[in-house]
Amino acid sequence: MGFMDNVTSAVNRGTAAAGRSADRIKINARVGEIVKRRQSLAAQLGASLYEATKDDVALRAGREALYDGIAACDAERAECERQLAALEAAAAAEAQAAATFTCAVCGARMGGGDLFCSGCGTPAEKARTAVPVAAPAAAGPVCAQCGAPLGEGDLFCMGCGARVQQDAGAAVDDTVAPTAPSEEGRA
């Protein structure tokens, strides 16, 4: 045999070995998938059998630790779900408290958790549902946009956020004509 025959033979053996390695990897991966599928099916079978047999004393005999362990896991899961529900309720309450609406009496902005309007003192429930009335005459300047009282040196209205015109002491909104207090937040 010549040198080229030896090289060709070595290449063929290497190619065959690489092919066997690739086949081995594919088959091992397939075996792994089959094992996972079997474990899933066994878990489903076990869960269905647990539900069907958990109250049968004869079938529980010798397996009490397994049944008790599953029951303990179920109780622990139920407690975790209760805690999650409490956290979600707290988050919803926090979001509601962070929500704002406009007082229907004076037009001031109120937080969802406020009990009284900081602009006029109206209870929050009435401030949400009251029919808007004309704002009482303020001792000082008022916002031209919403009628809320303005403090000395205010650059923006604390009720609606409109820019305050410094020389006249009234709020100016270049895009919207002055209107009655906002009706948003009423439902």
PDB file of C-alpha atoms in Angstrom, residues 40-163:
ATOM      1  CA  SER A  40     -44.183  14.452  32.324  1.00  0.00           C
ATOM      2  CA  LEU A  41     -46.639  11.656  31.605  1.00  0.00           C
ATOM      3  CA  ALA A  42     -45.730   9.907  34.870  1.00  0.00           C
ATOM      4  CA  ALA A  43     -46.270  13.169  36.752  1.00  0.00           C
ATOM      5  CA  GLN A  44     -49.677  13.611  35.105  1.00  0.00           C
ATOM      6  CA  LEU A  45     -50.583  10.008  35.935  1.00  0.00           C
ATOM      7  CA  GLY A  46     -49.380  10.467  39.491  1.00  0.00           C
ATOM      8  CA  ALA A  47     -51.416  13.653  39.899  1.00  0.00           C
ATOM      9  CA  SER A  48     -54.565  12.010  38.572  1.00  0.00           C
ATOM     10  CA  LEU A  49     -54.029   8.925  40.742  1.00  0.00           C
ATOM     11  CA  TYR A  50     -53.369  11.122  43.762  1.00  0.00           C
ATOM     12  CA  GLU A  51     -56.685  12.922  43.260  1.00  0.00           C
ATOM     13  CA  ALA A  52     -58.529   9.620  42.752  1.00  0.00           C
ATOM     14  CA  THR A  53     -56.938   7.808  45.715  1.00  0.00           C
ATOM     15  CA  LYS A  54     -56.124  10.447  48.344  1.00  0.00           C
ATOM     16  CA  ASP A  55     -59.199   9.613  50.416  1.00  0.00           C
ATOM     17  CA  ASP A  56     -58.900   5.799  50.092  1.00  0.00           C
ATOM     18  CA  VAL A  57     -57.313   4.475  53.302  1.00  0.00           C
ATOM     19  CA  ALA A  58     -56.445   1.119  51.722  1.00  0.00           C
ATOM     20  CA  LEU A  59     -54.503   2.717  48.891  1.00  0.00           C
ATOM     21  CA  ARG A  60     -52.779   5.197  51.214  1.00  0.00           C
ATOM     22  CA  ALA A  61     -51.381   2.349  53.345  1.00  0.00           C
ATOM     23  CA  GLY A  62     -47.595   2.387  53.144  1.00  0.00           C
ATOM     24  CA  ARG A  63     -47.617   5.667  51.217  1.00  0.00           C
ATOM     25  CA  GLU A  64     -48.739   8.031  53.972  1.00  0.00           C
ATOM     26  CA  ALA A  65     -45.570  10.116  53.795  1.00  0.00           C
ATOM     27  CA  LEU A  66     -46.096  10.723  50.066  1.00  0.00           C
ATOM     28  CA  TYR A  67     -49.752  11.685  50.508  1.00  0.00           C
ATOM     29  CA  ASP A  68     -48.957  13.906  53.492  1.00  0.00           C
ATOM     30  CA  GLY A  69     -46.069  15.539  51.614  1.00  0.00           C
ATOM     31  CA  ILE A  70     -48.310  16.326  48.643  1.00  0.00           C
ATOM     32  CA  ALA A  71     -50.986  17.735  50.968  1.00  0.00           C
ATOM     33  CA  ALA A  72     -48.345  19.900  52.676  1.00  0.00           C
ATOM     34  CA  CYS A  73     -47.167  21.197  49.265  1.00  0.00           C
ATOM     35  CA  ASP A  74     -50.782  22.007  48.350  1.00  0.00           C
ATOM     36  CA  ALA A  75     -51.255  23.915  51.612  1.00  0.00           C
ATOM     37  CA  GLU A  76     -47.985  25.795  51.121  1.00  0.00           C
ATOM     38  CA  ARG A  77     -48.963  26.697  47.545  1.00  0.00           C
ATOM     39  CA  ALA A  78     -52.367  27.938  48.766  1.00  0.00           C
ATOM     40  CA  GLU A  79     -50.613  30.159  51.329  1.00  0.00           C
ATOM     41  CA  CYS A  80     -48.280  31.560  48.642  1.00  0.00           C
ATOM     42  CA  GLU A  81     -51.278  32.270  46.408  1.00  0.00           C
ATOM     43  CA  ARG A  82     -52.986  34.055  49.328  1.00  0.00           C
ATOM     44  CA  GLN A  83     -49.865  36.185  49.856  1.00  0.00           C
ATOM     45  CA  LEU A  84     -49.729  37.004  46.128  1.00  0.00           C
ATOM     46  CA  ALA A  85     -53.384  38.044  46.213  1.00  0.00           C
ATOM     47  CA  ALA A  86     -52.660  40.312  49.207  1.00  0.00           C
ATOM     48  CA  LEU A  87     -49.712  41.886  47.367  1.00  0.00           C
ATOM     49  CA  GLU A  88     -51.842  42.443  44.266  1.00  0.00           C
ATOM     50  CA  ALA A  89     -54.596  44.007  46.384  1.00  0.00           C
ATOM     51  CA  ALA A  90     -52.051  46.318  48.025  1.00  0.00           C
ATOM     52  CA  ALA A  91     -50.688  47.306  44.605  1.00  0.00           C
ATOM     53  CA  ALA A  92     -54.218  48.027  43.359  1.00  0.00           C
ATOM     54  CA  ALA A  93     -54.937  50.129  46.451  1.00  0.00           C
ATOM     55  CA  GLU A  94     -51.675  52.017  45.941  1.00  0.00           C
ATOM     56  CA  ALA A  95     -52.520  52.642  42.289  1.00  0.00           C
ATOM     57  CA  GLN A  96     -55.988  53.869  43.281  1.00  0.00           C
ATOM     58  CA  ALA A  97     -54.437  56.167  45.876  1.00  0.00           C
ATOM     59  CA  ALA A  98     -52.019  57.512  43.268  1.00  0.00           C
ATOM     60  CA  ALA A  99     -54.838  58.213  40.798  1.00  0.00           C
ATOM     61  CA  THR A 100     -56.031  61.787  40.736  1.00  0.00           C
ATOM     62  CA  PHE A 101     -59.327  63.447  39.909  1.00  0.00           C
ATOM     63  CA  THR A 102     -60.695  66.953  39.843  1.00  0.00           C
ATOM     64  CA  CYS A 103     -62.871  68.234  42.693  1.00  0.00           C
ATOM     65  CA  ALA A 104     -66.302  68.914  41.222  1.00  0.00           C
ATOM     66  CA  VAL A 105     -66.841  71.750  43.724  1.00  0.00           C
ATOM     67  CA  CYS A 106     -63.711  73.879  43.264  1.00  0.00           C
ATOM     68  CA  GLY A 107     -61.737  72.258  40.428  1.00  0.00           C
ATOM     69  CA  ALA A 108     -58.665  71.443  42.536  1.00  0.00           C
ATOM     70  CA  ARG A 109     -56.759  68.203  41.786  1.00  0.00           C
ATOM     71  CA  MET A 110     -57.234  65.475  44.405  1.00  0.00           C
ATOM     72  CA  GLY A 111     -55.426  62.198  45.013  1.00  0.00           C
ATOM     73  CA  GLY A 112     -57.426  58.969  44.998  1.00  0.00           C
ATOM     74  CA  GLY A 113     -56.558  58.398  48.666  1.00  0.00           C
ATOM     75  CA  ASP A 114     -57.477  61.924  49.823  1.00  0.00           C
ATOM     76  CA  LEU A 115     -60.366  62.100  52.265  1.00  0.00           C
ATOM     77  CA  PHE A 116     -61.004  65.829  51.736  1.00  0.00           C
ATOM     78  CA  CYS A 117     -60.308  68.349  48.981  1.00  0.00           C
ATOM     79  CA  SER A 118     -57.324  70.533  49.861  1.00  0.00           C
ATOM     80  CA  GLY A 119     -58.860  73.400  47.869  1.00  0.00           C
ATOM     81  CA  CYS A 120     -62.289  73.643  49.492  1.00  0.00           C
ATOM     82  CA  GLY A 121     -62.461  70.980  52.226  1.00  0.00           C
ATOM     83  CA  THR A 122     -65.271  69.007  50.591  1.00  0.00           C
ATOM     84  CA  PRO A 123     -65.286  65.296  51.497  1.00  0.00           C
ATOM     85  CA  ALA A 124     -63.761  63.217  48.686  1.00  0.00           C
ATOM     86  CA  GLU A 125     -66.949  61.283  47.906  1.00  0.00           C
ATOM     87  CA  LYS A 126     -68.892  64.509  47.453  1.00  0.00           C
ATOM     88  CA  ALA A 127     -66.006  66.088  45.526  1.00  0.00           C
ATOM     89  CA  ARG A 128     -66.169  63.205  43.022  1.00  0.00           C
ATOM     90  CA  THR A 129     -69.911  63.332  42.499  1.00  0.00           C
ATOM     91  CA  ALA A 130     -71.044  66.872  43.283  1.00  0.00           C
ATOM     92  CA  VAL A 131     -72.537  69.018  40.581  1.00  0.00           C
ATOM     93  CA  PRO A 132     -70.040  71.808  39.848  1.00  0.00           C
ATOM     94  CA  VAL A 133     -71.097  75.109  41.323  1.00  0.00           C
ATOM     95  CA  ALA A 134     -69.726  78.561  40.818  1.00  0.00           C
ATOM     96  CA  ALA A 135     -66.627  78.994  42.919  1.00  0.00           C
ATOM     97  CA  PRO A 136     -67.002  81.426  45.811  1.00  0.00           C
ATOM     98  CA  ALA A 137     -65.331  84.775  45.324  1.00  0.00           C
ATOM     99  CA  ALA A 138     -61.740  84.479  46.450  1.00  0.00           C
ATOM    100  CA  ALA A 139     -60.017  87.150  48.496  1.00  0.00           C
ATOM    101  CA  GLY A 140     -57.051  87.168  46.085  1.00  0.00           C
ATOM    102  CA  PRO A 141     -56.390  86.379  42.455  1.00  0.00           C
ATOM    103  CA  VAL A 142     -57.959  83.274  40.919  1.00  0.00           C
ATOM    104  CA  CYS A 143     -57.005  81.075  37.995  1.00  0.00           C
ATOM    105  CA  ALA A 144     -58.723  82.099  34.767  1.00  0.00           C
ATOM    106  CA  GLN A 145     -58.767  78.451  33.671  1.00  0.00           C
ATOM    107  CA  CYS A 146     -60.331  76.691  36.664  1.00  0.00           C
ATOM    108  CA  GLY A 147     -61.158  79.387  39.241  1.00  0.00           C
ATOM    109  CA  ALA A 148     -58.839  78.010  41.922  1.00  0.00           C
ATOM    110  CA  PRO A 149     -57.244  80.579  44.240  1.00  0.00           C
ATOM    111  CA  LEU A 150     -53.702  81.629  43.346  1.00  0.00           C
ATOM    112  CA  GLY A 151     -50.980  82.266  45.862  1.00  0.00           C
ATOM    113  CA  GLU A 152     -48.758  85.327  45.678  1.00  0.00           C
ATOM    114  CA  GLY A 153     -45.853  84.630  43.319  1.00  0.00           C
ATOM    115  CA  ASP A 154     -47.399  81.457  41.835  1.00  0.00           C
ATOM    116  CA  LEU A 155     -46.147  80.805  38.302  1.00  0.00           C
ATOM    117  CA  PHE A 156     -48.624  77.972  37.711  1.00  0.00           C
ATOM    118  CA  CYS A 157     -52.112  77.228  39.041  1.00  0.00           C
ATOM    119  CA  MET A 158     -52.074  74.522  41.719  1.00  0.00           C
ATOM    120  CA  GLY A 159     -55.564  73.419  40.615  1.00  0.00           C
ATOM    121  CA  CYS A 160     -55.094  72.859  36.882  1.00  0.00           C
ATOM    122  CA  GLY A 161     -51.438  73.647  36.125  1.00  0.00           C
ATOM    123  CA  ALA A 162     -52.149  76.585  33.793  1.00  0.00           C
ATOM    124  CA  ARG A 163     -49.431  79.232  33.466  1.00  0.00           C
TER     125      ARG A 163
END
